[in-house]
Amino acid sequence: MRFVEEIVVEEFLPTFRSMLAEDLRERSLTQREVADALGISQSAVSKYAHGEVGRREAFLEDERVVELVDRIGEGLATGDMTPVQALVEAEVLIRRLEQGDLLASMHEAEMPGLAEYDGDLSVHDPDSGLRNAERVRSSVRRGLRTLTNASGFAGLIPNVGSNLAECLPDAAGIEDVAAVPGRIFDVKGRATVPSDPEFGVSEHVASVLLDARRGGADVSAGLNVRYDENVVSALADAGYTVIEFDPDAEADPIADEVAGRDDLTETFVIYQTGGYGIEAITYILGPDAHTVARTVRDTLLN
């Protein structure tokens, strides 16, 4: 009697870890950094590097495994992906390979009686909340890196600070929106991000994003920058839909402004020119945090 988990532990994991260690070393991480990223010893990394660990050809040639190794390697090397997300992504792939796929075939080859059954061997949900949350946080990190690496972004930060936010697919409230705790501020000409993205820490940009979604806009991310006519004009000239709303309106001005519009671009702009005690602000809303950040970089900073 041989369990599929034994195949995972004895054949998939050594191959997968060695591929990932090799990928990280090619990205110029030290042996210690690779060990820390993978949660293994330096001696294990050395064994992987010197080919002292057996690797299963079927996994080495599987496009899904190769793609995941590349994606996790890039994410861990840049900091866009946490070890938790890397683990979840690997777990999801393993469970998928168990469902009538590569691992299931290997298991059936060793336990022929299993082929008589059409059961579901999955024990993890590929669409789990944890996976979605980690992907959103990763997207926000990537967007933040785009903004902070762009020359001049600090000059677009309003007095109240900026924030980059992205929500879960079925977001219902601000607890479902990831953003920067404490917002992004201009500190001596540098855009400063005080902490790693978290859920439920943004009332400002999160509320604007959720209001736009309630109005029917198909957006998942948003960023606020300062308002002036040149900013809005540059975005309009670049082809983005631009909408003004009244921040003093008693109803739901953002949802009302976007509701029923058929001219909304994938990424669009809403802005208000201020009111009593309200700073004028421009909001860029789009499909994900990285796209929104790229829009600002490419349109307003180049």
Backbone as a ProteinNet text record, in pm:
[ID]
protein_1_A
[PRIMARY]
MRFVEEIVVEEFLPTFRSMLAEDLRERSLTQREVADALGISQSAVSKYAHGEVGRREAFLEDERVVELVDRIGEGLATGDMTPVQALVEAEVLIRRLEQGDLLASMHEAEMPGLAEYDGDLSVHDPDSGLRNAERVRSSVRRGLRTLTNASGFAGLIPNVGSNLAECLPDAAGIEDVAAVPGRIFDVKGRATVPSDPEFGVSEHVASVLLDARRGGADVSAGLNVRYDENVVSALADAGYTVIEFDPDAEADPIADEVAGRDDLTETFVIYQTGGYGIEAITYILGPDAHTVARTVRDTLLN
[TERTIARY]
85.9	0	89.4	70.7	152.9	60.3	79.2	-4.4	50.8	-38.6	6.1	98	75.2	161.1	306.2	327.1	463.1	532.8	456.8	512.5	547.5	459.5	484.9	613.6	625.6	740.4	870.1	862.6	985.3	1029.3	934.9	971.2	942	823.7	791.8	872.4	869	932.6	1082.7	1159.5	1303	1327.7	1246.5	1262.1	1224.3	1110.7	1060.6	1155.6	1201.8	1292.6	1426.2	1474.8	1602.3	1586.6	1473	1446.5	1438.8	1370.6	1354.7	1486.8	1564.3	1696.2	1784.6	1780.7	1857.8	1812.4	1680.8	1626.7	1671.8	1665.6	1702.8	1852.7	1933.6	2076.8	2108	2031.5	2049.6	2006.5	1924.2	1882	1976.4	2093.2	2203.1	2179.3	2087.3	2073.5	2187.5	2235.4	2340.2	2282	2372	2327.6	2246.9	2288.2	2215.7	2078	2070.7	1941.8	1846.4	1899.5	1815.4	1764	1851.4	1811.9	1702.7	1718.4	1618.1	1485.1	1491.9	1369.3	1291.8	1363.5	1298.1	1276.4	1332.8	1317.2	1391.5	1508.4	1589.4	1730.9	1813.7	1950.8	2039.7	2152.2	2248.2	2307.8	2322.3	2376.9	2281.6	2150.8	2052.7	2062.3	2079.6	2095.9	2218.9	2326	2450.3	2429.6	2352.8	2325.1	2245.4	2147.1	2069.2	2160.1	2248.3	2334.4	2432.6	2472.9	2572.9	2508.7	2376.8	2309.6	2310.6	2317.6	2323.9	2185	2081.1	1943.5	1878.4	1817.8	1753.1	1632.2	1616.1	1505.3	1424.4	1292.3	1202.8	1180.8	1213.4	1207.3	1067.7	965.1	827.7	795.3	848.6	824	910.8	1034.4	1124.1	1069	991.5	942.2	799	733.8	595.2	591.2	519.9	516.8	461	363.4	304.2	403.3	482.4	584.4	691.6	735.5	838.4	788.9	662.2	606.3	595.8	554.7	540.8	676.4	776.4	912	958.7	936.2	977.8	903	771.8	690.2	727.1	744.7	782.3	924.3	1014.1	1151.2	1156.8	1083.6	1080.2	1017.5	906.1	837.3	920.9	989.1	1073.2	1195.4	1251.3	1371.4	1341.4	1223.9	1188.9	1118.5	1068.3	992.8	844.8	801.8	659.8	577	640.2	570.5	629.2	543.3	589	607.8	684.6	695.9	560.7	467.2	333.4	263.8	269.8	206	274.4	406.9	479.8	434.7	418.4	372.2	232	142.9	5.6	1.4	78.3	80	130.6	233.6	286.9	185.8	119.5	17.7	-95.1	-137.1	-246.2	-208	-85.1	-41.1	-36.6	13.7	20.3	-118.5	-216.1	-352.2	-411.9	-379.9	-430.8	-367.7	-239.5	-172.9	-223.2	-287.7	-345.4	-482.7	-544.4	-680.7	-681	-667.4	-670	-558.7	-447.8	-339.3	-210.1	-97.9	32.6	55.6	31.3	51.9	-46.3	-169.1	-269	-226.5	-170.2	-124.6	-10	83.4	193.9	142.1	43.9	-13.9	-83	-158.1	-229.6	-132.3	-19.4	80.5	135.7	146.2	197.8	87.6	-35.3	-151.6	-259.8	-247.4	-339	-485.9	-517	-656	-725.2	-648.2	-708	-772.9	-725.2	-779.8	-925.1	-971.8	-1111.1	-1205.7	-1150.9	-1234.2	-1216	-1321.3	-1316.9	-1333.3	-1255.4	-1271.6	-1193.2	-1225.9	-1156.7	-1055.6	-927.8	-822	-784.7	-853.9	-815.6	-850.2	-756.2	-783.5	-769.1	-728.3	-714.6	-802.8	-851.1	-934.2	-844	-834.5	-749.9	-792.3	-918.5	-967.7	-983.6	-897.5	-908.6	-890.4	-949.8	-937.4	-794.1	-717.1	-576.4	-499.7	-522.2	-450.8	-487.1	-616.5	-660.2	-600.6	-600	-546.8	-399	-322.7	-179.2	-151.2	-233.8	-214.6	-242.8	-344	-375.5	-261.4	-212.7	-101.7	22.4	47.2	159.6	143.4	22	-4.7	19	-22.6	-1.5	147.9	221.3	366.3	431.4	389.8	447.4	416.6	293	255.9	333.5	352.3	428.2	572.7	631.2	768.2	776.8	674.5	669.9	666	585.3	570.2	695.7	748.3	862.4	991.1	996	1113.1	1103	984.1	963	1005.5	1088.8	1133.9	1018.2	997.8	898.2	765.7	746.4	615.4	585	687.6	664.5	592.5	618.4	554	405.8	357.5	214.3	136.3	207.4	140.5	70.2	-60.7	-132.8	-98.3	-148.9	-118.6	-167.8	-279.4	-333.8	-258.9	-164.4	-92.3	-160.9	-86	-141.2	-157.9	-239	-244.6	-276.5	-220.1	-247.2	-321.7	-439.6	-525.2	-574.5	-595.8	-657	-747.1	-859.4	-957.4	-965.4	-1022.8	-1051.5	-1161.9	-1173.5	-1273.6	-1416.2	-1452.9	-1589.9	-1593.5	-1514.4	-1503.6	-1638.3	-1662.5	-1786.5	-1761.5	-1641.9	-1609.7	-1461.2	-1420.5	-1279.4	-1188.9	-1246.8	-1165.6	-1123.1	-1184.9	-1150.5	-1058.3	-1004.3	-917.1	-778.8	-675.4	-537.4	-478.1	-407.9	-345.4	-230.1	-169.2	-53.6	-101.1	-65.8	-100.2	-33	-108.1	-50	-29.7	-58.3	-47.6	97.6	111.5	241.6	262.2	374.8	399	527.4	531.6	649.8	741.7	854.4	951.3	1078.3	1095	1211.4	1230.3	1120.6	1127.8	1127.5	1108.4	1102.1	967.1	906.9	782.3	815.9	759.1	794.1	676.6	700	598.8	633.3	552	590.6	580.1	498.6	477.7	426.1	430.1	382.8	230	174.3	28.7	-47.8	-159.4	-246.9	-391.5	-477.8	-619.9	-686.1	-782.6	-863.4	-800	-694.8	-623.7	-652.2	-729.5	-757.7	-906.4	-942.5	-1082.3	-1101.8	-999.7	-1009.6	-1017.1	-905.5	-902.9	-991.2	-994.1	-1079.6	-1225.7	-1269.5	-1409.9	-1441.2	-1348.8	-1368.6	-1376.1	-1285.7	-1283.6	-1413.4	-1457.3	-1579.9	-1702.6	-1702.6	-1815.3	-1824.6	-1709.4	-1708.6	-1758.7	-1720.8	-1767.9	-1918.5	-1968.4	-2113.4	-2188.8	-2124.3	-2185.9	-2176.8	-2111	-2101.8	-1968.7	-1871.6	-1740.5	-1663.8	-1605.7	-1530.9	-1385.2	-1361.3	-1227.9	-1198	-1068	-1027	-918.5	-869.2	-759.3	-774	-710.2	-716.2	-598.2	-568	-458.8	-502.9	-475.3	-506.4	-378.4	-386	-276.4	-335.3	-248.4	-298.1	-378	-464.9	-541	-479.4	-465.1	-454.5	-494.9	-520.9	-573.4	-477.7	-348.7	-250.8	-252.7	-269.9	-276.9	-396.9	-513	-635.4	-627.5	-575.2	-563.8	-470.9	-358.8	-264.2	-328.3	-406.9	-473.6	-582.4	-654.8	-757.9	-693.9	-583.6	-515	-458.8	-430.7	-378.4	-490.3	-614.8	-726	-807.8	-780.2	-856.9	-983.9	-1092.3	-1215.4	-1191.9	-1235.4	-1216.6	-1353.4	-1381.1	-1512.3	-1493.9	-1567.2	-1566.3	-1686.1	-1664.6	-1776.6	-1773.9	-1886.2	-1901.3	-1883.9	-1775.7	-1751.9	-1851.8	-1924	-2021.6	-2161.3	-2176.8	-2308.6	-2349.7	-2476.8	-2524.4	-2542.3	-2568	-2594.6	-2463.9	-2453	-2334.1	-2276.2	-2202.4	-2164.9	-2081.5	-1989	-1902.7	-1982.7	-2060.2	-2142.6	-2240.8	-2297.5	-2394.4	-2327.9	-2204.4	-2137.1	-2097	-2060.2	-2013.4	-2125.7	-2237.9	-2347.4	-2400	-2413	-2474	-2388.7	-2264.2	-2179.4	-2122.1	-2125.3	-2069.3	-1939	-1885.6	-1760.7	-1642.6	-1660.3	-1551.6	-1441	-1320.1	-1205	-1168	-1085.1	-1047.1	-987.2	-903.9	-852.4	-911.4	-970.7	-1030.5	-1001.9	-1041.7	-1005.4	-1131.1	-1137.2	-1240.8	-1169.7	-1225.5	-1159	-1262.2	-1218.7	-1300	-1207.9	-1260.8	-1178.7	-1182.7	-1228.6	-1224	-1355.8	-1361.5	-1479.5	-1440.2	-1537.7	-1508.1	-1435.5	-1309.9	-1230.5	-1191.5	-1208.7	-1178.7	-1072.7	-961.7	-855.3	-894.4	-862.7	-887.9	-800	-858.6	-787.5	-826	-730.1	-753.3	-736.3	-825.8	-819.5	-807.3	-712.3	-697.8	-742.9	-843.2	-899.5	-876.3	-845.5	-816.7	-828.4	-785.4	-805.8	-718.5	-602.1	-513.2	-414.5	-348	-260.2	-143.5	-87.6	27.9	-12	-127	-173.6	-197.9	-258.4	-283.6	-151.8	-56.6	73.9	144.8	138.2	200.4	135.4	5.5	-66.2	-12.4	4.1	56.1	199.7	280.8	421.6	433.8	364.5	381.8	314.4	207.5	131.9	175.8	207.7	233.2	380.8	462.9	602.6	704.4	659.5	753.5	745
-119.8	0	124.7	207.1	329	448.1	549.3	668.9	768.1	849	950.2	1050.7	1073.4	1165.7	1118.6	986.5	934.5	970.9	967.4	1007.4	1156.1	1236.6	1379.8	1404.7	1339.2	1363.7	1308.4	1188.6	1120.8	1157.1	1203.1	1228.9	1371.4	1423.4	1558.9	1664.8	1661.5	1768.8	1781	1670.4	1686.2	1749.7	1709.7	1767.9	1915.1	1945.6	2083.3	2175.3	2130.5	2213.7	2235.2	2131.6	2148.2	2244.9	2237.5	2331.8	2473.6	2491.2	2624.3	2678	2590.7	2633.4	2677.5	2601.4	2635.5	2770	2791.6	2916.8	3035.6	3021	3130.6	3160.5	3056.9	3079.3	3154.4	3123.3	3193.8	3339.6	3370.8	3509.2	3579	3519.8	3577.8	3576.2	3492.5	3477.5	3390.8	3421.2	3340.5	3208	3116	2985.3	3002.4	3093.6	3119.9	3177.9	3271.6	3332.3	3230	3139.9	3034.2	2943.5	2907.8	2821.8	2887.1	3017.2	3088.9	3097.2	3123	3137.2	3006.7	2893.2	2763.7	2692.6	2749.8	2687.6	2555.5	2547.9	2426.6	2463.4	2363.2	2390.7	2426.3	2492.5	2525.3	2398.7	2295.8	2171	2109.3	2125.8	2075.7	2154.2	2286.3	2368.6	2325.1	2295.2	2251.4	2119.9	2029.6	1901.3	1923.5	2014.8	2045.1	2102.9	2194.5	2263.2	2167.8	2064.5	1971.8	1845.7	1849.2	1736.1	1609.2	1621.4	1503.6	1454	1517.6	1477.4	1429.2	1310.9	1256.1	1339.7	1357.5	1438.4	1353.9	1367.4	1290.6	1367.8	1303.3	1369.5	1421.4	1347.9	1388	1525.7	1556.7	1688	1795.5	1758.4	1853.8	1902.5	1817.5	1851.2	1904.2	1902	1948.5	2101.3	2157.8	2303.2	2375.4	2314.2	2379.1	2388.5	2285.2	2286.7	2389.8	2390.7	2486.2	2629.1	2655.2	2790.4	2832.9	2740.3	2775.5	2802.7	2723.2	2747.3	2886.7	2924.5	3056.6	3166.7	3147.7	3251.4	3265.2	3153.1	3158.5	3212.8	3169.8	3219.6	3370.4	3424	3569.5	3637.4	3581.6	3642.8	3644.9	3533.7	3529.2	3619	3623.7	3705	3853.9	3896.4	4038.8	4079.1	3981.3	4012.2	4031.5	4015.3	4029.7	3914	3800.5	3682	3640.2	3612.2	3564.3	3412.8	3357.4	3211.1	3143.7	3210.9	3153.7	3139.9	3245.8	3236.6	3131.5	3124.9	3024.4	2883.5	2862.3	2732.4	2701.7	2800.3	2779.6	2747.8	2823.7	2800.8	2660.1	2614.9	2480.6	2375	2398.1	2303.9	2291.5	2404.4	2401.9	2319.8	2338.9	2261.8	2112.6	2079.5	1938.8	1876.6	1947.8	1891.6	1877.9	1970.8	1959.7	1840.5	1817.3	1703.5	1570.8	1577.2	1456.9	1423.4	1521.4	1503.1	1451.8	1322.1	1263.1	1311.7	1355.4	1415.4	1338.2	1406.9	1342.5	1259.1	1317.4	1243.3	1128	1151.8	1044.6	927.6	958.8	853	773.4	845.4	777.3	688.5	741.4	665.9	540.7	554.3	440.1	335.5	382.6	288.4	201.4	259.6	184.9	112.8	163.3	101.3	83.1	-16.9	-32.3	-35.8	-80.2	-87.6	46.5	154.6	288.8	326.5	271	305.4	265.6	178.1	134.9	241	336.9	437.7	572.8	650.2	784.5	886.2	866.9	952.3	1080.9	1176.2	1304.3	1300.1	1304	1294.9	1429.5	1535.7	1669.6	1689.9	1748.9	1783.6	1933.5	2007	2152.5	2219.5	2335.8	2413.3	2506.6	2491.1	2578.8	2724	2749.9	2887.6	2934	2885.4	2916.5	3065.3	3108.4	3247.8	3286.4	3193.7	3223.5	3252.3	3170.6	3191.1	3326.1	3357.4	3485.5	3602.7	3592.7	3701.5	3723	3614.8	3628.3	3683.8	3646.3	3700.4	3850	3894.1	4036.6	4113.1	4063.4	4130.6	4135.5	4028.3	4025.2	4129.9	4144.7	4243.7	4385.2	4411.5	4544.5	4570.2	4470.8	4488.2	4522.7	4451.8	4476.3	4618.1	4661.3	4797.5	4901.3	4876.8	4970.5	4982.4	4870.6	4876.1	4957.5	4943.1	5022.3	5171.3	5209.1	5350.6	5406.4	5333.4	5386.4	5387.5	5304.6	5305.5	5412.3	5470.6	5570.8	5708.2	5774.5	5907.9	6006.8	6078	6183.7	6147.6	6020.5	5984.7	6062.2	6090	6163.6	6295.8	6358.6	6485.1	6473.1	6350.7	6329.7	6296.7	6281.4	6242.6	6363.4	6353.9	6466.6	6481.9	6588.3	6613.4	6501.2	6438.5	6330.2	6199.5	6198.1	6076.1	5998.3	5911	5822.3	5682.4	5603.7	5462.1	5384.1	5265.9	5174.1	5056.9	5027.3	4925.2	4828.5	4704.3	4604	4515.2	4474.7	4398.1	4253.2	4171.4	4033	4028	3918.1	3910.8	3938.5	3893.7	3912.3	4008.2	4113.6	4208.1	4268.1	4270.8	4328.9	4450.8	4461.6	4572.7	4599.3	4700.3	4738.9	4628	4535.1	4423	4330.4	4346.7	4265.8	4339.8	4453.7	4536.1	4545.2	4511.5	4521.6	4655.6	4720	4849.4	4868.9	4986.7	5016.9	5074.6	5013.6	5073	5208.8	5310.2	5442.2	5523.1	5464.9	5532.9	5557.4	5605.1	5636.6	5787.4	5829.9	5972.6	6016.9	6146.8	6209.9	6249.5	6181.6	6212.4	6263	6393.1	6458.9	6418	6419.5	6391.8	6245	6157	6013.3	5958.1	5877.6	5810	5699.1	5707.1	5615.2	5525.2	5396.1	5295.7	5242.4	5271.9	5239.2	5092	5014	4876.6	4791.7	4660.4	4565.6	4575.3	4552.9	4563	4470.9	4521	4444.5	4466.1	4378	4392.6	4474.1	4556.3	4630.1	4754.8	4807.8	4923	5052.6	5046.2	5167.1	5196.4	5312.7	5355.4	5446.8	5522.1	5623.2	5562	5509.4	5453.6	5329.5	5248.8	5129.5	5166.9	5272.3	5313.9	5360.4	5435.2	5481.8	5362.7	5268.1	5148.6	5069.8	5049.5	4971.6	5045.4	5177.7	5256.6	5242.7	5246.7	5232.1	5094.2	4993	4857	4845.3	4912.8	4910.2	4975.7	5070.5	5135	5051.5	4935.6	4847	4848.1	4926.9	4932.2	4802.7	4745.5	4620.8	4651.9	4696	4732.9	4661.2	4639.5	4572	4647.2	4757.9	4830.2	4980	5055.8	5200.7	5268.7	5387.4	5469	5614.1	5686.2	5829.1	5911.2	6016.4	6111.3	6251.8	6351.5	6488.1	6528.6	6623.7	6675.2	6804.6	6814.1	6943.6	6919.9	7026.4	7014.7	6940	6958.8	6892	6740.6	6696.5	6553.4	6492	6553.4	6501.3	6507.3	6616.7	6631.9	6527.7	6500.6	6401.2	6263	6228.7	6099.6	6092.8	6202.6	6207.2	6197.4	6268.7	6266.5	6127.9	6049.5	5914.7	5814.9	5863.2	5777.6	5718.1	5757	5704	5785.7	5717.9	5787.3	5867.7	5992.2	6081.1	6130.7	6117.1	6150.7	6237.2	6345.4	6429.4	6393.4	6395.1	6373	6477.9	6493.6	6593.9	6527.6	6558.8	6493.2	6534.6	6645.5	6693	6634.9	6555.4	6498	6406.5	6411.5	6334	6186.5	6155.8	6018	5940.2	5865.1	5784.3	5834.4	5945.4	6013.7	5930.6	5850.3	5772.9	5663.5	5588	5482.8	5541.8	5657.2	5721.5	5765.7	5815.5	5866.8	5755.5	5638.4	5531.7	5437.8	5441.8	5348.7	5368.7	5261.3	5265.5	5323	5360.4	5418.6	5307.8	5330.3	5232.7	5280.8	5392	5446.7	5426.5	5345.7	5325.7	5241.3	5293	5215.3	5117.1	5016.9	4916.7	4984.3	5082.3	5169	5307.6	5368.2	5499.9	5588.9	5714.1	5816	5883.3	5900.4	5984.2	6087.5	6204.6	6308.2	6403.7	6474.1	6581.7	6698.5	6818	6938.9	7001.4	6924	6970.8	7027.1	7046.5	7101.8	7150.3	7183	7234.7	7125.7	7150.2	7053.8	6930.1	6934.1	6817	6853.6	6781.7	6806.3	6752.7	6828.2	6781.7	6660.1	6554.7	6428.1	6368.3	6298.1	6220.1	6072.4	5989.4	5845.2	5772.5	5681.7	5596.5	5457.4	5403.8	5273	5178.4	5053.6	4958.7	4814.8	4721.6	4578.8	4520.4	4578.8	4529.8	4640.4	4622.6	4727.7	4757.8	4655	4678.5	4757.7	4727.8	4801.9	4948.1	4972.9	5109.5	5184.3	5119.2	5182.1	5211.7	5118.3	5138.9	5254.9	5268.1	5378.3	5512.7	5524	5648.4	5672.6	5568.2	5582.8	5625.3	5553.3	5574.2	5701.4	5745.2	5861.5	5990.2	5984.2	6106.9	6127.5	6026	6039.1	6023.3	6004.8	5990.3	6108.8
0	0	0	-98.7	-113	-130.7	-47.8	-52.8	-154.9	-213.3	-308.1	-239.9	-108.7	-33.9	-31.6	-36.3	-39.2	-170.6	-279.6	-408.9	-406.8	-344.4	-333.2	-254.8	-140.1	-52	-111.9	-167.3	-211.2	-352.6	-436.2	-575.6	-621.6	-588.9	-636.3	-562	-429.9	-352.1	-375.9	-377.7	-406.9	-543.7	-643	-776.5	-775.6	-715.5	-713.8	-637.5	-520.7	-441	-513.2	-578.6	-649.1	-766.8	-836	-945.8	-892.9	-778.4	-720.7	-667.2	-604	-554.5	-671.1	-779.1	-898.5	-955.6	-960.5	-1012.9	-927.3	-796.1	-706.6	-714.2	-727.8	-741.5	-870.7	-977.4	-1104.9	-1094.5	-995.5	-971.4	-873.7	-851.6	-772.5	-622	-571.7	-428	-376.4	-256.5	-196.1	-148.1	-116.2	-65.9	61.9	149.1	273	243.2	149.6	113.9	54.8	-26.6	-83.1	27.5	120.5	232.2	315.4	342.3	421.6	347.1	215.8	137	130.5	123.8	110.1	243	349.5	480.6	492.2	428.4	433.2	475.4	497.2	540.8	422	453.7	348.3	286.9	368.9	314.7	212.9	236.6	139.7	9.5	21.4	-98.3	-174.8	-103	-166.5	-241.9	-181.1	-247.7	-375.5	-368.2	-488.1	-596.8	-554.5	-651	-718.4	-646.3	-700.6	-758.8	-775	-838.7	-757.7	-624.8	-538.9	-498.9	-551.3	-520.9	-649.9	-644.5	-763	-804.3	-935.4	-986.7	-1085.2	-1076	-1163.3	-1293	-1404.3	-1534.6	-1566	-1525.4	-1556.6	-1499.1	-1381.6	-1321	-1386.4	-1421.2	-1485.3	-1619.3	-1685.8	-1819.1	-1817.9	-1703.1	-1696.6	-1701	-1798.2	-1816.5	-1694.9	-1627.1	-1510.5	-1395.8	-1378.4	-1273.6	-1307.4	-1431.5	-1475.4	-1458.6	-1496.7	-1485.4	-1339.8	-1252.9	-1111.2	-1048.7	-1083.1	-1032	-1071.7	-1196	-1243.6	-1169.5	-1149.8	-1083.8	-936.3	-868	-726.9	-712.7	-800.9	-794.2	-806.8	-904.9	-922	-801.7	-752.1	-638.9	-512.7	-482.3	-362.3	-377.8	-498.3	-520.9	-509.2	-556.3	-552	-423.7	-348.5	-227.9	-253.7	-380.4	-411.5	-356.1	-335.1	-286.3	-152.5	-55.6	74	69.7	163.4	170.8	187.8	256.8	274.2	139.1	57.1	-73.9	-160.1	-153.8	-231.6	-192.7	-61.6	-14.3	-65.4	-56.6	-101.9	-250.7	-330.6	-474.7	-506.1	-434.6	-457.1	-415	-301.5	-254.2	-355.5	-410.2	-507.6	-630.2	-678.4	-794.4	-761.6	-643.5	-603.5	-603.8	-545.9	-538.8	-678.9	-766.3	-902.8	-974.8	-950.2	-1012.6	-957.2	-840.3	-780.3	-839	-903.5	-952.1	-1095.7	-1111.7	-1244.1	-1334.4	-1275.3	-1352.4	-1327.1	-1334.5	-1333.1	-1207.3	-1090.1	-965.5	-953.5	-998.4	-993.9	-1081.7	-1199.7	-1290.5	-1228.5	-1164.7	-1097.9	-985	-912.5	-800.9	-852.2	-960	-1016.8	-1071.7	-1122.9	-1174.2	-1062	-942.7	-829	-752.1	-765.7	-701.4	-807.3	-893.9	-1008.5	-971.3	-851.4	-810.8	-806.6	-794.4	-788.9	-920.7	-1031.5	-1163.1	-1177.3	-1089.2	-1095.7	-1041.6	-970.5	-905.7	-972.2	-972.6	-1031.1	-919.2	-814.5	-697.6	-710	-622.2	-618.9	-506.6	-541.2	-441	-380.4	-422	-376.2	-229.8	-155.1	-16.1	7.5	-95.9	-84.5	-187.4	-154.8	-247.1	-326.8	-460.4	-541.7	-536.2	-503	-496.9	-352.4	-266.7	-124.5	-96.3	14.6	54.7	82.1	139.4	169.8	41.7	-60.9	-186.1	-247.6	-249.2	-305.7	-228.5	-95.6	-13.2	-39.5	-49.6	-73.9	-213.2	-310.1	-444.5	-447.5	-375.2	-370.5	-304.8	-192.6	-124.5	-214.3	-288.1	-380.6	-489.7	-540.4	-644.5	-592.4	-467.9	-409.8	-392.2	-345.7	-330.2	-464	-566.6	-699.2	-746.4	-723.6	-761	-682.6	-554	-470.6	-518.4	-559	-608.3	-736.4	-822.6	-945.7	-913.5	-815.8	-780.3	-712.3	-616.2	-540.2	-622.9	-726.5	-815.5	-923.6	-938.6	-1043.5	-993.1	-1067.6	-1029.9	-1033.4	-924.9	-922	-859.6	-820.7	-764.4	-636.3	-557.4	-432.8	-458	-574.4	-607	-635.7	-654.4	-679.4	-553.1	-441.8	-317.9	-256.2	-227.4	-166.7	-19.3	41.6	183	273.7	237.1	319.9	299.6	205.2	173.6	63.5	0.8	-102.6	-45.6	-113	-80.2	-206.1	-214.5	-324.5	-264.7	-319.1	-260.9	-366.7	-325.4	-413.3	-328.5	-385.4	-308.1	-355	-269.7	-305.1	-410.3	-484.2	-591.7	-546.3	-427.6	-378.4	-260.6	-267	-155.8	-117.8	12.8	64	151.4	209	296.9	299.2	378.3	378.6	431.6	508	557	443.2	326.9	209.9	113.3	157.8	73.6	137.8	60.9	109.7	67.3	159.5	131.7	229.1	223.1	308.4	441.5	553.6	682.8	698.7	731.7	752.1	625.9	508.2	378.1	335.2	211.4	152.4	164.3	219.5	238.5	167.9	140.9	83.9	198.5	211.5	315.9	248.1	249.8	190.3	43.7	-29	-170.9	-208.9	-110.8	-138.8	-96.3	-184.2	-148.6	-49.8	69.5	177.7	212.6	205.5	240	379.1	480.5	617.5	655.1	580.7	623	507.8	527.6	427.6	415	295.5	278.1	372.5	421.7	510	467.2	510.7	484.2	594.9	555.3	650.9	707.2	641.2	697.1	622.1	514.4	436.9	437.2	489.6	480.7	360.7	326.7	222.9	83	33.7	-101.3	-110.6	-4.3	-4.8	-24.7	42.5	30	-111.7	-171.7	-309.2	-403.8	-386.4	-471	-458	-334.2	-311.3	-363.4	-350.3	-403.2	-554.8	-622	-767.8	-807.6	-732.3	-760.8	-738.3	-636.4	-613.2	-728.2	-794	-909.2	-1036.1	-1027.4	-1142.2	-1213.7	-1166.4	-1231.6	-1204.8	-1309.3	-1298.1	-1265.3	-1142.8	-1097.6	-966.6	-942	-819.4	-743.9	-800.4	-737	-756.8	-667.2	-678.2	-611.7	-658.1	-604.2	-605.6	-496.9	-495.4	-509.7	-590.7	-607.4	-597.4	-596.7	-583.4	-707.3	-689.3	-802.5	-853.2	-981.8	-1049	-1194	-1264.7	-1400.2	-1492.8	-1473.1	-1559.2	-1541.3	-1416.5	-1388.8	-1460.1	-1441.8	-1503	-1655.1	-1707.1	-1853.2	-1913.6	-1846.6	-1897.8	-1904.7	-1804.3	-1802.8	-1910.7	-1927.7	-2032.6	-2170.6	-2190.6	-2319.6	-2351.5	-2247.4	-2267.3	-2299.9	-2300.4	-2340.7	-2229.4	-2105.9	-1993.9	-1970.9	-1939.3	-1903.4	-1776.3	-1775.8	-1661.7	-1614.8	-1485.1	-1428.9	-1304.8	-1298.1	-1178.4	-1091.2	-958.1	-866.5	-756.2	-688.8	-584.1	-447.8	-376.2	-247.1	-139.2	-162.7	-64.3	-86.6	-192	-219.4	-104.5	-68.2	45.8	10.7	-113.2	-152.7	-169.9	-275.9	-304.1	-435.3	-432.4	-556.5	-653.2	-602.1	-691.4	-761.3	-683.8	-743.9	-843.7	-809.1	-898.9	-1028.9	-1018.9	-1138.8	-1235.6	-1182.4	-1271.2	-1315.5	-1244.3	-1274.2	-1416.6	-1488.4	-1620.1	-1730.8	-1701	-1805.3	-1892.6	-2023.8	-2116.3	-2178.4	-2123.6	-2178.5	-2084.4	-1979.6	-1885.1	-1948.1	-1944.5	-1987.8	-1877.3	-1909.8	-1809.3	-1685.8	-1709.9	-1604.4	-1628.5	-1526.2	-1544.7	-1425	-1436.9	-1338.2	-1285.7	-1154.2	-1094.5	-1007	-999	-921.1	-861.4	-758	-700.9	-671.6	-686.6	-677.1	-538.3	-439.7	-301.6	-252.7	-125.7	-61.2	76.3	159.1	292.8	373.8	405.8	481.2	402.8	270.6	187.7	85.3	85.3	-11.9	-148.8	-252.2	-389	-417.3	-475.9	-496.5	-631.8	-691.6	-812.8	-778.7	-828.2	-803.9	-937.5	-945.4	-1063.3	-1022.8	-1091.4	-1059.6	-1176.7	-1146.4	-1254	-1210	-1294.7	-1268.5	-1158.1	-1135.2	-1030.5	-994.6	-881.1	-828.9	-921.2	-981.4	-1068.4	-1192.4	-1249.9	-1367.5	-1332.8	-1218.3	-1174.7	-1155.2	-1089.9	-1066.7	-1197.8	-1292.5	-1422.7	-1497.1	-1483.4	-1548.4	-1500	-1369.1	-1311.9	-1357.8	-1351	-1391.3	-1538.7	-1624.8	-1768.1	-1818.3	-1749.8	-1796.2	-1730.3	-1602.3	-1526.6	-1491.4	-1507.3	-1460.5	-1572.2	-1696.1	-1807.5	-1902.3
[MASK]
++++++++++++++++++++++++++++++++++++++++++++++++++++++++++++++++++++++++++++++++++++++++++++++++++++++++++++++++++++++++++++++++++++++++++++++++++++++++++++++++++++++++++++++++++++++++++++++++++++++++++++++++++++++++++++++++++++++++++++++++++++++++++++++++++++++++++++++++++++++++++++++++++++++++++++++

